[in-house]
Coordinates of C-alpha atoms in Angstrom, one line a residue:
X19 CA -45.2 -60.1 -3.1
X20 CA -44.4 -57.7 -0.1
X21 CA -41.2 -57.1 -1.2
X22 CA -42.3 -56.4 -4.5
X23 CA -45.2 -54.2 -3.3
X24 CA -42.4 -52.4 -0.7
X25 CA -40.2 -51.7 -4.0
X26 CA -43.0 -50.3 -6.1
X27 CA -43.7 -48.1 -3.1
X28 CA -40.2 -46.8 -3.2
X29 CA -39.8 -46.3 -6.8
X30 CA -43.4 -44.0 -6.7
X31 CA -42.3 -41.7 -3.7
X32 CA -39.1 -41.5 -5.7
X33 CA -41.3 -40.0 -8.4
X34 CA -43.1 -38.3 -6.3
X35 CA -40.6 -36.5 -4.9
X36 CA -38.5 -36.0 -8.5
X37 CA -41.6 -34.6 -9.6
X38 CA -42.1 -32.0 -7.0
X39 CA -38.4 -30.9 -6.6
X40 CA -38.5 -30.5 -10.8
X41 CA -41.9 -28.4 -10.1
X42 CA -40.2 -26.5 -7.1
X43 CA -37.1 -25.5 -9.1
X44 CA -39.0 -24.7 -12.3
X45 CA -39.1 -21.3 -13.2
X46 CA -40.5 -19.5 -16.4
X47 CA -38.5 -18.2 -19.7
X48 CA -39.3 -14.7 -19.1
X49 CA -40.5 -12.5 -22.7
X50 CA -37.4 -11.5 -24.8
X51 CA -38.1 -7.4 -25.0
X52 CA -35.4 -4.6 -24.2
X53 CA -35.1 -1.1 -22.6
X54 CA -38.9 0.2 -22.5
X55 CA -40.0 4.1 -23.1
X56 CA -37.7 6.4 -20.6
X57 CA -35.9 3.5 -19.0
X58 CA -32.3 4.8 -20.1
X59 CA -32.5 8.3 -19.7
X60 CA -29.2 10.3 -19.0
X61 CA -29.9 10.3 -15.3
X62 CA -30.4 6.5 -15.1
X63 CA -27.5 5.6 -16.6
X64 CA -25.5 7.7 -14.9
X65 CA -27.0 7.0 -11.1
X66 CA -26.2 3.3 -12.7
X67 CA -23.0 3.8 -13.4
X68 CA -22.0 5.1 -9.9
X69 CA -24.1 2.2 -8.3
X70 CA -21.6 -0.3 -11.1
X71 CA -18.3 1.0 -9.6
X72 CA -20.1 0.4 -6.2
X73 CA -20.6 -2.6 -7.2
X74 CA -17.4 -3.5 -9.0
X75 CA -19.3 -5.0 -12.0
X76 CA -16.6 -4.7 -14.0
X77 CA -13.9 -6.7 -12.0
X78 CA -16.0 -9.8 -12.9
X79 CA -17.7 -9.5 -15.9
X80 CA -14.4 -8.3 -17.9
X81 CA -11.6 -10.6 -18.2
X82 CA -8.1 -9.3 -18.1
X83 CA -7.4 -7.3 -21.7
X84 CA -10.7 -8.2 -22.7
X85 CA -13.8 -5.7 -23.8
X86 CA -15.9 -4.4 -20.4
X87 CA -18.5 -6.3 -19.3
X88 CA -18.2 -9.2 -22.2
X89 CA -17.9 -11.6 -19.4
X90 CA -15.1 -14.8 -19.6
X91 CA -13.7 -14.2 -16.2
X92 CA -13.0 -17.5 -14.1
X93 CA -13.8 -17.6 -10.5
X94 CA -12.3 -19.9 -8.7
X95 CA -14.2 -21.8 -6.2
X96 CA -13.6 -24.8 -4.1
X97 CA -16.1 -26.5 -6.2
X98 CA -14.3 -25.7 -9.7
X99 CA -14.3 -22.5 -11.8
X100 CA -17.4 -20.2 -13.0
X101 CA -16.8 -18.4 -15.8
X102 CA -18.7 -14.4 -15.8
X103 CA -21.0 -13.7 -18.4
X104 CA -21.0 -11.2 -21.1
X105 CA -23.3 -8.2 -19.5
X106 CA -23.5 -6.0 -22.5
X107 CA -26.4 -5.5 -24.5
X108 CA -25.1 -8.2 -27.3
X109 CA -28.8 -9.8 -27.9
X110 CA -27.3 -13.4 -29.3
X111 CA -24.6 -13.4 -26.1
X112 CA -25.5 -10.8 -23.8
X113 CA -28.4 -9.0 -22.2
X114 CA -29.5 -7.2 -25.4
X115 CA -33.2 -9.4 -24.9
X116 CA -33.7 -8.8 -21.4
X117 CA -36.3 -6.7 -20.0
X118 CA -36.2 -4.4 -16.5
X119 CA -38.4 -7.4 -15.3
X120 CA -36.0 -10.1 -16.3
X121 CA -32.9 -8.1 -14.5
X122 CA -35.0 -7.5 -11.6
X123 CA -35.6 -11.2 -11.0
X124 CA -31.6 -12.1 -12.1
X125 CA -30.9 -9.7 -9.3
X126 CA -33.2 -10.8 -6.6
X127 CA -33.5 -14.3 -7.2
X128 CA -30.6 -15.4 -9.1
X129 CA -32.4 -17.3 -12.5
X130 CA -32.0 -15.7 -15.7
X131 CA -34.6 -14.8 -18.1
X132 CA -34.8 -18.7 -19.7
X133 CA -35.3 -19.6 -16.2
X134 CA -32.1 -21.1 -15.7
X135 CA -31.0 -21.0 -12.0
X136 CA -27.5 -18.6 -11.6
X137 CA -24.7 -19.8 -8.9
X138 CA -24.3 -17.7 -5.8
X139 CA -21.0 -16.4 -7.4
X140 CA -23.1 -14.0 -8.6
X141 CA -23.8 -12.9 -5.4
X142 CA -27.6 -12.4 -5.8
X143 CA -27.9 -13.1 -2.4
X144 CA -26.9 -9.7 -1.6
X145 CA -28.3 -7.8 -4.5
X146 CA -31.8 -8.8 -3.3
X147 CA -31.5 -6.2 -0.7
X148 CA -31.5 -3.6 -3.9
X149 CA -33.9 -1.1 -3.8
X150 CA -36.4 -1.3 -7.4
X151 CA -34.9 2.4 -8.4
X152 CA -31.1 1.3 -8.3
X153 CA -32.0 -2.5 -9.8
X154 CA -33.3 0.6 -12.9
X155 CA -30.4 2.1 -12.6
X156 CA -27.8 -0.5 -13.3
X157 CA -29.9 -1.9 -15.8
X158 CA -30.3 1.4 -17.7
X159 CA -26.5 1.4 -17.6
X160 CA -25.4 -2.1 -18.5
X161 CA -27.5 -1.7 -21.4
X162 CA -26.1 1.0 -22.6
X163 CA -22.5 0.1 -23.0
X164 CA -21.1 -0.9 -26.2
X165 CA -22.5 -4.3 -27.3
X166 CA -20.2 -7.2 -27.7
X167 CA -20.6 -10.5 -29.2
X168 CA -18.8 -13.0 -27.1
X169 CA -20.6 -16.4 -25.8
X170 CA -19.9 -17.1 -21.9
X171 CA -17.5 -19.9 -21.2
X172 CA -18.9 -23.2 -19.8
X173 CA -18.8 -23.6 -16.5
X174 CA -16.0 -26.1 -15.4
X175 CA -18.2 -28.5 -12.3
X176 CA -18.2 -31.4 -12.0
X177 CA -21.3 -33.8 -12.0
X178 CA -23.7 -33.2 -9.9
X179 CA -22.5 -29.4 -9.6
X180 CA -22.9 -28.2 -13.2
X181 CA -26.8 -29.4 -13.0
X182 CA -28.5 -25.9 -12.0
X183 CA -31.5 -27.2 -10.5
X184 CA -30.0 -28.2 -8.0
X185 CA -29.3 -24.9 -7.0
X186 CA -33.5 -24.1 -6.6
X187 CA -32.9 -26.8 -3.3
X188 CA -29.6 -24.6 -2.0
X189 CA -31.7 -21.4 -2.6
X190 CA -34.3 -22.8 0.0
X191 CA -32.0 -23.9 2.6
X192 CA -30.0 -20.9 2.5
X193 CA -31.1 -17.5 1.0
X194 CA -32.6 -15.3 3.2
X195 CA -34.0 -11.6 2.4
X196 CA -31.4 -9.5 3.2
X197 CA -32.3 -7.9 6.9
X198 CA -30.7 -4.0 5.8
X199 CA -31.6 -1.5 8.5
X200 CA -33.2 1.0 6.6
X201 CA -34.4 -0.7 3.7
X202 CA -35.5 -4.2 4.4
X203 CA -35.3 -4.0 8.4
X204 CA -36.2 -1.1 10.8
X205 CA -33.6 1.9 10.7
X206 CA -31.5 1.8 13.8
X207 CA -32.2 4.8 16.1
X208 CA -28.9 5.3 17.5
X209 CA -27.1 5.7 13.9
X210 CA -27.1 8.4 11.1
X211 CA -27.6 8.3 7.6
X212 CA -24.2 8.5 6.5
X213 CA -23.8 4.6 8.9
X214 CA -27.5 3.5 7.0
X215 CA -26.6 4.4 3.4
X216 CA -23.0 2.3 4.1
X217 CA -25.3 -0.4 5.6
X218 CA -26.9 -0.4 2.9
X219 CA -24.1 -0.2 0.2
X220 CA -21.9 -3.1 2.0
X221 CA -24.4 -5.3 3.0
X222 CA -26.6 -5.3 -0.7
X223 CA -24.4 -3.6 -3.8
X224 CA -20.8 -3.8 -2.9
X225 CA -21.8 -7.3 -0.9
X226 CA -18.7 -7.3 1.5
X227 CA -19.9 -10.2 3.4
X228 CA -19.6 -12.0 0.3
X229 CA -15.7 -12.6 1.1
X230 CA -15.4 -11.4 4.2
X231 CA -17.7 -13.9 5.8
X232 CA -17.0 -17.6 6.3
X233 CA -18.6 -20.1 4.1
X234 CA -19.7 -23.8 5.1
X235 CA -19.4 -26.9 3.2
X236 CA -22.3 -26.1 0.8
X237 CA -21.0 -22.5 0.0
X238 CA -23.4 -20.5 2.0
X239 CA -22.2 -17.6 4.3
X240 CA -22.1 -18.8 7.6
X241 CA -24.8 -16.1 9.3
X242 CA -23.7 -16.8 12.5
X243 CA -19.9 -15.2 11.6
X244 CA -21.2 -12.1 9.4
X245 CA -17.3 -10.6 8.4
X246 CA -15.5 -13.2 10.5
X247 CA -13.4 -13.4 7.8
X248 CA -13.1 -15.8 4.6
X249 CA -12.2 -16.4 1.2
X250 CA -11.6 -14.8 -2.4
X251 CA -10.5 -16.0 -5.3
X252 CA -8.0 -17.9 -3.8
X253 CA -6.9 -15.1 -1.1
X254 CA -7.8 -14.9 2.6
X255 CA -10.3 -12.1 3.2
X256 CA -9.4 -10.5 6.8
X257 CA -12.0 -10.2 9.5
X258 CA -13.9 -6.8 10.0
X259 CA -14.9 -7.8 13.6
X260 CA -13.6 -8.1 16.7
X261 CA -11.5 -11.1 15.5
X262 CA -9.4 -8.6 13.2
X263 CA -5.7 -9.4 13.8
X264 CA -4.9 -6.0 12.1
X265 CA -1.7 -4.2 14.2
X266 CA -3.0 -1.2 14.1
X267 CA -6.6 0.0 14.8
X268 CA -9.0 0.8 12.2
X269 CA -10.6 4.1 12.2
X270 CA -13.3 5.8 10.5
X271 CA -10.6 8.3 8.5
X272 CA -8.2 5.2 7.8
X273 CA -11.0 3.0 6.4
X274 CA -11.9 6.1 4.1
X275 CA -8.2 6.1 2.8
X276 CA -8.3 3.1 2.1
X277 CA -10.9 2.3 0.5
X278 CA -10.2 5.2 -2.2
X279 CA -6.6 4.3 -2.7
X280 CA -4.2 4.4 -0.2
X281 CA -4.0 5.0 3.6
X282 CA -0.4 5.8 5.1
X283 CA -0.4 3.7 8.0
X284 CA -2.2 0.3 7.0
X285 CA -1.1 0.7 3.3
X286 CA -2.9 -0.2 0.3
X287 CA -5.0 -3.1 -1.3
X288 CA -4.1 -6.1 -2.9
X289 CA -5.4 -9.3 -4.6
X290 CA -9.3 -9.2 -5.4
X291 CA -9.5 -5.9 -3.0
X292 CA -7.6 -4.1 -5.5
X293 CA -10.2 -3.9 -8.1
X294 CA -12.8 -2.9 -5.6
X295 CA -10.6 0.2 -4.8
X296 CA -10.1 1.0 -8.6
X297 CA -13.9 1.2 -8.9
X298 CA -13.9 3.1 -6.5
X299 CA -12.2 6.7 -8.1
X300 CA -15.1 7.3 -9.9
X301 CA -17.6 7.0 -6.6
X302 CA -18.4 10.0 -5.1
X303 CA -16.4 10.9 -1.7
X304 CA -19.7 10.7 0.4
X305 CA -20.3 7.1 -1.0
X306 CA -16.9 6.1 0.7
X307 CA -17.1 7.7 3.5
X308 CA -20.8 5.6 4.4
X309 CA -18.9 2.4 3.9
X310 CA -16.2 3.3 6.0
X311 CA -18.7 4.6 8.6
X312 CA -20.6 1.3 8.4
X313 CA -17.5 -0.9 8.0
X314 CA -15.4 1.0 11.2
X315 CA -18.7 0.2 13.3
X316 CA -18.7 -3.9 12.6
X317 CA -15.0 -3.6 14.9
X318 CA -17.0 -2.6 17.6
X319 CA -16.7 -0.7 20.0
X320 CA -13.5 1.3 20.7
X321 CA -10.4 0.8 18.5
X322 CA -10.2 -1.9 16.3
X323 CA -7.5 -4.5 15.8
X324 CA -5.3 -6.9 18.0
X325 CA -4.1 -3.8 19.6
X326 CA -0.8 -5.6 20.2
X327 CA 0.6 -3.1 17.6
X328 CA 3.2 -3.1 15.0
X329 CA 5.8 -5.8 15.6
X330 CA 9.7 -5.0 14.0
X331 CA 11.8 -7.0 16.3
X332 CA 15.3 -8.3 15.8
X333 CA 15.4 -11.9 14.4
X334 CA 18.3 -14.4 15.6
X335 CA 20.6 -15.3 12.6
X336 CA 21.4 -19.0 14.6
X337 CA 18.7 -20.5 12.4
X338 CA 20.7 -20.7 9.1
X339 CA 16.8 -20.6 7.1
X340 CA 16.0 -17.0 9.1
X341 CA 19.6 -15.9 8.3
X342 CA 19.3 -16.6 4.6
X343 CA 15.8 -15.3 4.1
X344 CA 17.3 -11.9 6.1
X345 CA 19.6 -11.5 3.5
X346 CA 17.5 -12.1 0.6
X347 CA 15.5 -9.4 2.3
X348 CA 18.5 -7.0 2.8
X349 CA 18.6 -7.5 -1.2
X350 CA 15.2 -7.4 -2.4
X351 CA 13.1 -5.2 0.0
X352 CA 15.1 -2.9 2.0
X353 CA 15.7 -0.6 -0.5
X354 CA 11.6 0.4 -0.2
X355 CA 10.5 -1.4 3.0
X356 CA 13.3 0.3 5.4
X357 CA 12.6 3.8 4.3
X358 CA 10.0 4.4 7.1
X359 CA 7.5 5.0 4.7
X360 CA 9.9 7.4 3.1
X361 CA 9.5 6.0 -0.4
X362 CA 5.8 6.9 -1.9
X363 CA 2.8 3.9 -1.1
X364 CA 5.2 2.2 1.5
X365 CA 4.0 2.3 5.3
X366 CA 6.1 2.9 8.0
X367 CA 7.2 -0.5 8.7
X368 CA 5.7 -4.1 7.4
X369 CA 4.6 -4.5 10.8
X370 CA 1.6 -2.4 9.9
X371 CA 0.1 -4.9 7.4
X372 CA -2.3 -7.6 8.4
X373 CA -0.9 -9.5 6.0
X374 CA 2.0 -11.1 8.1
X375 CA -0.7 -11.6 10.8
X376 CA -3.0 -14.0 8.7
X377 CA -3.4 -17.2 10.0
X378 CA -1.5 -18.7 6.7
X379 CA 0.8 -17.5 4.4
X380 CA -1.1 -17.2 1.3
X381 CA -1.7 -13.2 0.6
X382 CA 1.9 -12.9 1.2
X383 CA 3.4 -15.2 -1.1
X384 CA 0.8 -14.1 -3.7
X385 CA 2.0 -10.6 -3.6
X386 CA 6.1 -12.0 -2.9
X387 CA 4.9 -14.4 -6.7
X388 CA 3.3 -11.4 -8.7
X389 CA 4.2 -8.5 -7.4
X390 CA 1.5 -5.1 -6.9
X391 CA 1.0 -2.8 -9.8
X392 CA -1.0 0.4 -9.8
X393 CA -3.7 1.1 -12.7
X394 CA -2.8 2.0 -16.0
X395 CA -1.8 6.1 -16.0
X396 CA -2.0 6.4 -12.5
X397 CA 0.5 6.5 -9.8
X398 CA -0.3 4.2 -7.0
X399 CA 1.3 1.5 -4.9
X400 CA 3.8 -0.8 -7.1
X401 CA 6.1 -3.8 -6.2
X402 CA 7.7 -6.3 -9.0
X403 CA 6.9 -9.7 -8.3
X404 CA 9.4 -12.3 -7.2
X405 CA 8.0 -15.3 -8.5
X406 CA 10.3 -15.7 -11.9
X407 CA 13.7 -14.7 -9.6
X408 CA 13.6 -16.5 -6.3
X409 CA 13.0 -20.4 -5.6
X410 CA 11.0 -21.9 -3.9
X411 CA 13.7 -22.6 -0.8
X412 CA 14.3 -18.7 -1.3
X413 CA 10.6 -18.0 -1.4
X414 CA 10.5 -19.9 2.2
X415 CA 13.3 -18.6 3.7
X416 CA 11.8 -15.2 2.9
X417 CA 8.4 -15.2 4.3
X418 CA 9.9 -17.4 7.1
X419 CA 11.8 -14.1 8.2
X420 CA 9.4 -11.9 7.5
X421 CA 7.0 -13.8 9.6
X422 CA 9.8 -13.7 12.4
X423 CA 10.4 -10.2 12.4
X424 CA 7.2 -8.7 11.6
X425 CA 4.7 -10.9 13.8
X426 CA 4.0 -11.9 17.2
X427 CA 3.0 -15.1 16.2
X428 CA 4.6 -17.8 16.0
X429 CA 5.7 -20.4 12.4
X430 CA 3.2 -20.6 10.2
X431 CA 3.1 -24.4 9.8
X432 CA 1.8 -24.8 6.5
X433 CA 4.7 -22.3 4.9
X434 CA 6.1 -25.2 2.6
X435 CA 2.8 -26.9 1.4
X436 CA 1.5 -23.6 0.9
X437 CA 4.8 -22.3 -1.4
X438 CA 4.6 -25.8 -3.6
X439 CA 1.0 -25.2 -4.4
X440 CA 1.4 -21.6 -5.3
X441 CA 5.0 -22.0 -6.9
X442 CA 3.8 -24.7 -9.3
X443 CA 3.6 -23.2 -12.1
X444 CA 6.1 -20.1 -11.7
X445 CA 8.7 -20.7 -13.9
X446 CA 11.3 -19.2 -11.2
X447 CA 15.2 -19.2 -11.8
X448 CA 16.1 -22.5 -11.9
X449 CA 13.6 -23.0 -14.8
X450 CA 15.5 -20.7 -16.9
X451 CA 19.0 -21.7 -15.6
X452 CA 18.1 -25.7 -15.4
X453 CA 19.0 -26.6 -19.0
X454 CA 22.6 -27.7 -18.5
X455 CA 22.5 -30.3 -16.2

């Protein structure tokens, strides 16, 4: 009987408790409705549409060839891939029945307007730090682009993950209001306006942190490290603190170039960066220069980077795999890369790139694999990609070198794991010259 009564005890808290998580991650369908009286005048939409490239809406929401903003993107996450949503005004697909009230809320508190709970790739998290007149803004703008009917793509999670109210119990052991001085904290008196507005830009619209920051087990930024450096899509996301291994300092002016298209000594953006930077030529100049004024101050004081500077030192040819991969570079990069930044969007040496200082090889084989183009009509940095011409045993020998001659640091160790996983499904030479033997 005690046992039994013990059990039945159990089974009610179990209740108990199911009951009051399902009330705690409840939230209301919102009223279907649309843009009201005056909330999509000609000044909205375009403050919106400045706050959008800000923002770099478009990188997620459009997949590649696809209509703007009809969603179908996959993000890949350690937990599986999330897929954007369309964010035109499409009202059987898109955001044509939303309200102001029912963006606001997707924006601050990450449910939509059936009440459904959103993941943290949207970062949300961030976007709560919005002020109410840019949340109008982008909403007068997204719905007024061209409506397109397109149904999002499920999710691909796996059970437990793909049940979103489980994401009401991750909200409340993790989200924070964003603490932006000037907006949602005090304004710091030893700064100017241009370092508050990009305060305010990195740290709530363009959400920098969101890759730049570590993330623990659970997905959550890891407040303790803001911009210690993380993950995205896939890529490592450098540090902007102290812990920067960046060869050359980082200043103010640099930061500026860079972030608009191109800066002469540290190069130009690659990877999920390079979209932000393509937003970023319809942003005004002042917008820029705030987020390089806010970004240069996370460094720290005084220069920023490892300060060891560039590295170019000769490399041995007694190892036969550091001989080869110098001769597949004699072959395939000098042409561009021993120019001294002679040859347009090259830097003076590839000891200027942080790239061959990351703590694993992964941005650099990426770029090695696919190569960098510029955007459409527009002249900007280009390399062709070497994944369809070199093996994998090339593709090693080559960032093995480059490593060597371009680094202070020693091997990376995890160079031939690394090249399998992302060489899996590059068809590469001996694909195509394979069919004989």
């Amino acid at each position: 009987m005690r046992r039994r009564r013990i059990a039945v005890g159990l089974a009610g808290a179990l209740l108990l408790a199911g009951a009051g998580f399902g009330l705690a991650s409840w939230r209301p369908a919102l009223a279907p409705g649309g843009p009201g009286p005056g909330e999509t005048t000609p000044e909205r939409v375009g403050r919106g549409a400045v706050l959008a490239s800000l923002g770099y809406c478009a990188s997620c929401h459009t997949a590649q060839g696809d209509r703007p903003y009809a969603g179908g993107r996959g993000l890949a996450t350690p937990f599986g891939t999330i897929y954007a949503t369309n964010i035109t005004p499409d009202p059987e697909t898109g955001l044509g029945r939303w309200t102001l009230a029912a963006f606001t809320r997707a924006m601050r508190e990450g449910v939509d307007r059936e009440g459904r709970h959103l993941y943290p790739a949207f970062p949300y998290t961030h976007y709560a730090g919005l002020t109410e007149a840019d949340i109008a803004a982008l909403y007068a703008f997204v719905m007024t682009r061209e409506p397109v009917r397109q149904a999002a793509r499920p999710n691909a999670l796996p059970f437990p993950l793909n049940w979103r109210p489980l994401l009401a119990g991750w909200k409340l052991l993790f989200v924070r209001e964003p603490r932006i001085p000037g907006t949602t904290a005090p304004a710091d008196p030893r700064r100017d306006s241009e370092w508050h507005r990009g305060a305010y830009l990195a740290e709530a619209l363009s959400h920098c942190g969101a890759c730049h920051t570590p993330r623990n087990s659970l997905g959550a930024e890891v407040k303790a490290k803001p911009y210690a450096g993380g993950e995205a899509d896939g890529w490592w996301a450098p540090p902007l603190d102290r812990s920067s291994p960046a060869p050359l300092a980082w200043s103010e002016d640099a930061l500026a170039r860079y972030l608009a298209e191109w800066d002469p000594q540290h190069g130009g953006a690659a990877g999920p960066m390079r979209p932000v930077v393509d937003a970023h030529r319809t942003v005004p100049a002042g917008e820029i220069r705030a987020l390089a004024a806010y970004t240069a101050s996370l460094y720290g004081a005084g220069p920023a980077g490892s300060r060891t500077g560039p590295v170019d030192r000769a490399v041995g040819t007694d190892d036969p795999a550091l001989a080869r991969g110098a001769t597949i570079y004699a072959g395939a990069c000098a042409t561009c890369h021993e120019s001294g930044g002679g040859v347009p969007y090259t830097t003076a040496s590839l000891g200027h790139r942080t790239t061959l200082r990351a703590p694993d090889p992964r941005n650099l084989l990426l770029v090695l694999r696919d190569g960098v183009a510029p955007r459409e009509h527009a002249a900007g940095p280009i390399m062709p990609g070497f994944g369809a011409a070199l093996t994998q045993g090339q593709m090693r020998d080559l960032a093995a070198y480059l490593r060597a001659r371009f680094s202070p640091d020693g091997p990376w160790p995890d160079l031939d794991a690394t090249i399998r996983d992302l060489m899996r499904d590059s068809p590469g030479p001996g694909a195509r010259a394979g069919a004989g033997g």
